[in-house]
Amino acid sequence: MTNSPAAADTKLPPVFGRFSFSLRDAGTLIGLVVIMAVFATLVPGFLSERNLINILQQSSINACLALGMTLVIISGGIDLSVGPTAAFSAVITATLLLSGTPVPLAILAGLGIGVACGFVNGILVAYVGLQPFIVTLGTLSTYRALALIYTGGNPVLGIPAGFRSLFNGSLFGIPTPVLIVAVVALAAWILLKKTPIGEYLLAVGGNEEAAYIAGVPIARTKITAYVISGGLAALASLILIGRLGAAEPILGNLWELDAIAAAAIGGASLMGGKGSILGTILGAIILGTMRNGLTLMNVQAFYQLLATGLIILVAMMIDRATRGRE
Amino acid sequence: MTPRLRFEAISKSFPGVNALSDVSFDVASGEIHGLLGENGAGKSTLLRILSGVFRPTSGSMFVDGENVFFRKPMDARGAGIAMIHQELQQVPHLSVAQNMFLGHPLTSVGGLFVSKREQERRAAEALSMIEPGIDPAAPISSLKVAQRQIVEIARALLDRARIIAMDEPTSSLTPSEFERLAEVITKLSATGVSIIYVSHKMDEVFRICQRASVMRDGKLVGAVDVQTASHQDVITMMVGRELMQEQHVSHASATVKLEARNLSSLTKIRDASFKLHRGEVLGIAGLVGSGRTELLRLLAGVDKFSAGSIAIDGKTVDLRNPRDAISAGIGLVPEERKREGIIPVRSVTINMALASLGRFSKAGIIQSGKLRNTAQDLLRRVNLRPLQLDRPIRLFSGGNQQKAIIARWLASKSQVLLFDEPTRGIDVGAKAEIYHLIEALAADGHSIVVVSSELPEVIRLSDRVLVMRDGKIGAELARADLTESAIVAHAIPGADTGKTPAPAA
C-alpha cells in the first residue's frame, strides 16, 4: 500500500488530535464551572488560590484511584477491590519503613503489592473467566483480611519524615500529590489515546467478541487494566499515609465508590468501551469541590452525603438526556 | 371493503440510512400477503414499525380502517398484531405453555399465583386448532424449530391476533416442514386472520400467497399478483438490475495458498480436507447448520480443531487464536457484523486498523499520520461512503461497515480472506459493490473463501464450490457444474434431486 504524501495534509482533523477535547468533556467542565460558581457566591474566599489548591489536593487520592478505575471500566470491567488493595499496600509499606528499609525500596514494595493485587484480579477475570464484579467483590474482602491479619488490626504508627515529606510536601507551591496525580493522568491519557493498548482497552470493552476476531489480545488487555488499577490504588495509599503519618488496615473503606462515581461523571460507561481521562479528572474535582464547598458552608456530614449522591444522579441524568436515544 | 391493514406513506430514517421511504400498501382480511425483497430492502424495518418496536419517521398505519399509532410493542399487540420473528424469542427451559403465556400469565387469587394447569389447558386448546401433537407441558427446547414456530403461531391465536407477521419463517426449515407450515398458515387465513409473509425466497411466496409486495432499497417497487407474475419479473423487481448475470472471470492460479487436511472439531466438523489456490474464490454452500460457519471459524483461529492441520504456502501453521491466524495472513469477515465484526462506538479508522495496530506504532505509540494515510487509501479503495475517517462505525450503513471490515484485512496485508455471508443485511447497491470488491481482491492475488446461503450469490462469485452436509464436505463442484439444483441436491440429506426447493423457473 503506498502512502500518498498529499493525504498527510488533508483538511480533515487528525484521528488523534494533539488534545482532543470532546463534547462530553466540555459538558463535565461546564458542570464543574457551574458548581464552582454556586459555591463562589455562597462562600466568601472559595475561589482563593489557597482554597483551589486545597480542592485539588483533597481530590488527588480519589483522582488517582479513578484513573485506574476508568481504564478498568473502559475494558468492560469494574474494580471493587481498590480500597483494600490500598490498605494492604499501605500497611506493608509502613512496616517496611519502620523496619528501616530505604524509602525508594519501600515505595517499590508498596506499589508492587498493588500491582500484584491487580494481577490476581486480572488473572481471575481473564483466564478463570469469572465476572469482574464477583472477582473484585471477593478480593475486596480477601485483601482487607490480609491487611487486618498482617497488622493484627492495629494501625502502623510513626512513619518516618523522609517518606512523609515526599508525599506531603510541595513543589513551586503546588502539593506533591497534585503533581504526582497530574503526571499519572498524563501517562494514562497517552496510554488511552496514543498506544495500541489504549485502543485494545476500548475495543475489548466496546465489543469483546469482535475484538477477539480482530486479533486483539483479550486476556493481556484486561490484565493490564487491573494491574494499573491496583498499582494506582497503592500509589493513592502512599499519598494518604504520607499525609497522615500512619497506616491503618481499615483505610480506604468505600474508596471504590468515589472512584466509580468520578469515572461515571466523567463519561465512562459501565457497559465498557467508553471513558475519558480528562473527564475522570474533572469528575474527581467535582466531587472534591462539593465536599470542600459544603464543609466550608458548615453543612452537616449527612447532608454532604445527600448532596454528593444527588450530584451523581443529576450528572448521569443530564448525560442520558443529552445523549438521546440509543 | 376496508382493508385489514393499510400502510400509508411510511418512512423511517436512521442516522446515515433511509431505511424506508414512502411505503404504502394494503392487506385484506384473510389474505396471505407476501413481502419480498433482498436482505436490507427494508422488510424487517417495516415489520418492526408494524409491531411497535420502531416509530415511523412519517406516515400512518390503519387497522380495520382505524388509524393506529404504536408507542411500544404492547400497543401493537393490543391492536391484534402478532410478530413471529426469524430468531424465535422463546425461553428454552420453560414449557410450551409457559412460553405461550410469557409476559402475561394466567393467574389466580388476585394475581398471586400462576395457574399452570389452566395455562396448559388453554395452550392445548389453541394448539389443537393447528397442530394437536404438541404437549403444552413439554419444555420448549425439546421441540424442533418448526414446532416451535407453530407454538408461536398458537400464541398469536391466544392473543386473538388479527394480523400475524412472519419474518423469514423458513430459514431453518426442511422442505417437508415448510409444507406443514404452509398448511397451518392456509388454515389460519381461512378463519379471517391476515398473514404477512416475509421472505426472500420467491418460490415459497408463490406457493402460499395470493399477492405480494416487492421492496428494494427501502421503497415499495411494486405489487405482484402471484397467479400471473413470473419468477423472472419478480427477480428483476427485487434486484433491480442484472446483478447476478454478470460475467464470471476466474483469477485462480495453480499455486496452493492454503491447505486444510482432515480437519475435525469436537462440535461439528468431520474430516474436512480441501485446497485453496492463490487468486481463487472458493464457495462453501450447504444448509444452515451444516458446518459452514464452523469450518470458517476453524480456519480463522476463532475455534480450535481437534484433529487435522492447516498449511499456508505449504507450511503447517499453529492456529491457537485469531492472532495466530492473522499473523499467518488469514482474516475473517464474520456473518454477524454487529456482534463479531465492529466496535460500534469507535471510528471507522480504528475499526479498520484494529488487527494491525502494531504496524502503525513506533516504540509503543501509534503514529497517527501513518494510520491516517493508510485509512485514506484503503477506505477509499473499498469505496467507503461517506469517507469520514473519524465517524463512529455504527453510524455507517451495513454495506459500508462491511467495507471497513474488508479494509481491516487489507491493512493487515492478509492474503487469505474468509467471508461468512458477505452480503447479509446489506442493501442491493452495496451488494454489487461487495461482489466487485471480492472479485478485485481475487484479481489482486488474494485467496478467498465465501460462505453463503444465497445460492445465486455463491454461483455468481465462486470459481469452485464445496457443498457441506452434516459437518462434512459432501461434494466439490467445478465452475462448469454450478447450478442451484446441483448444489441443493448435494446439500440436503437423502435428497432425491427432483423434490428440492429449487426455483421452478
Coordinates of C-alpha atoms in Angstrom, one line a residue, chain A residues 168-310:
Chain A
N168 CA 3.1 15.6 51.7
G169 CA 5.4 18.3 50.6
S170 CA 5.1 20.8 47.8
L171 CA 7.0 22.0 44.8
F172 CA 6.7 25.5 43.4
G173 CA 3.7 26.0 45.8
I174 CA 1.9 23.0 44.4
P175 CA 1.3 20.0 46.7
T176 CA 3.3 16.9 45.6
P177 CA 0.1 14.7 45.5
V178 CA -1.4 17.0 42.9
L179 CA 1.8 16.9 40.8
I180 CA 2.0 13.1 41.1
V181 CA -1.6 12.7 40.0
A182 CA -1.1 15.1 37.2
V183 CA 1.8 13.1 35.9
V184 CA -0.2 9.8 36.2
A185 CA -3.1 11.4 34.4
L186 CA -0.9 12.5 31.5
A187 CA 0.5 9.0 31.3
A188 CA -3.0 7.5 31.4
W189 CA -4.1 9.9 28.7
I190 CA -1.2 8.9 26.5
L191 CA -1.9 5.3 27.1
L192 CA -5.5 5.6 26.2
K193 CA -5.2 7.9 23.2
K194 CA -1.9 7.1 21.7
T195 CA -1.0 3.5 22.2
P196 CA -2.3 0.2 20.9
I197 CA -3.1 -0.9 24.5
G198 CA -5.5 2.0 24.8
E199 CA -7.2 1.1 21.6
Y200 CA -7.4 -2.5 22.8
L201 CA -9.0 -1.5 26.0
L202 CA -11.6 0.5 24.1
A203 CA -12.2 -2.4 21.7
V204 CA -12.4 -5.1 24.4
G205 CA -15.0 -3.0 26.3
G206 CA -16.8 -1.9 23.1
N207 CA -17.3 -5.4 21.7
E208 CA -15.2 -8.2 23.1
E209 CA -16.2 -10.8 20.6
A210 CA -15.4 -8.6 17.6
A211 CA -12.1 -7.5 19.2
Y212 CA -11.1 -11.2 19.6
I213 CA -11.8 -12.0 16.0
A214 CA -9.8 -8.9 15.0
G215 CA -6.9 -10.4 16.9
V216 CA -6.9 -8.2 20.0
P217 CA -5.1 -9.9 22.9
I218 CA -8.1 -10.0 25.2
A219 CA -6.6 -11.5 28.3
R220 CA -3.4 -9.4 28.2
T221 CA -5.5 -6.2 27.7
K222 CA -7.8 -7.0 30.7
I223 CA -4.9 -7.9 33.0
T224 CA -3.2 -4.7 32.1
A225 CA -6.2 -2.7 33.2
Y226 CA -6.4 -4.4 36.6
V227 CA -2.7 -4.2 37.2
I228 CA -2.8 -0.4 36.5
S229 CA -5.8 -0.1 38.8
G230 CA -4.0 -2.0 41.6
G231 CA -0.8 0.0 41.2
L232 CA -2.7 3.3 41.3
A233 CA -4.6 2.2 44.4
A234 CA -1.2 1.5 46.1
L235 CA 0.0 4.9 44.9
A236 CA -3.1 6.6 46.4
S237 CA -2.4 4.8 49.7
L238 CA 1.1 6.1 49.8
I239 CA -0.2 9.6 49.4
L240 CA -2.6 9.0 52.2
I241 CA -0.1 7.6 54.7
G242 CA 2.3 10.3 53.7
R243 CA -0.3 12.9 54.8
L244 CA -1.4 11.0 58.0
G245 CA 1.9 9.6 59.1
A246 CA 0.2 6.3 59.9
A247 CA -1.2 3.3 58.0
E248 CA -4.4 1.8 59.2
P249 CA -5.5 -1.6 57.9
I250 CA -9.1 -0.3 57.6
L251 CA -8.1 2.7 55.4
G252 CA -9.7 3.1 52.0
N253 CA -13.1 2.0 53.1
L254 CA -15.6 2.7 50.2
W255 CA -12.9 4.3 48.1
E256 CA -14.1 2.2 45.2
L257 CA -17.5 4.0 45.2
D258 CA -16.0 7.5 44.9
A259 CA -13.7 6.3 42.2
I260 CA -16.5 4.8 40.2
A261 CA -18.6 7.9 40.7
A262 CA -15.7 10.2 39.4
A263 CA -15.3 7.9 36.3
A264 CA -19.0 7.9 35.6
I265 CA -19.4 11.6 36.0
G266 CA -16.5 12.0 33.6
G267 CA -18.3 9.9 30.9
A268 CA -17.1 6.4 31.5
S269 CA -19.9 3.9 30.5
L270 CA -20.2 1.0 32.9
M271 CA -21.1 -1.1 29.8
G272 CA -17.5 -0.6 28.7
G273 CA -15.9 0.8 25.6
K274 CA -16.2 4.5 26.6
G275 CA -14.4 6.7 29.0
S276 CA -12.3 9.8 29.2
I277 CA -9.2 10.5 31.3
L278 CA -9.8 14.3 31.3
G279 CA -13.5 13.6 32.2
T280 CA -12.5 11.4 35.1
I281 CA -10.1 14.1 36.5
L282 CA -12.9 16.7 36.2
G283 CA -15.3 14.2 37.8
A284 CA -12.9 13.7 40.8
I285 CA -12.6 17.5 41.1
I286 CA -16.3 17.9 41.0
L287 CA -16.7 15.5 43.9
G288 CA -13.8 17.2 45.8
T289 CA -15.3 20.7 45.2
M290 CA -18.7 19.5 46.5
R291 CA -17.0 18.3 49.7
N292 CA -14.8 21.3 50.1
G293 CA -17.6 23.8 49.5
L294 CA -20.2 22.1 51.7
T295 CA -17.6 21.8 54.5
L296 CA -16.8 25.5 54.3
M297 CA -20.6 26.2 54.5
N298 CA -20.7 24.1 57.6
V299 CA -23.1 21.7 56.2
Q300 CA -23.5 18.5 58.3
A301 CA -21.9 15.4 57.0
F302 CA -25.3 13.7 56.5
Y303 CA -26.3 16.4 54.1
Q304 CA -23.0 16.4 52.4
L305 CA -23.5 12.7 51.6
L306 CA -27.0 13.6 50.3
A307 CA -25.7 16.3 48.1
T308 CA -22.9 14.1 46.7
G309 CA -25.4 11.4 45.9
L310 CA -27.7 13.8 44.2

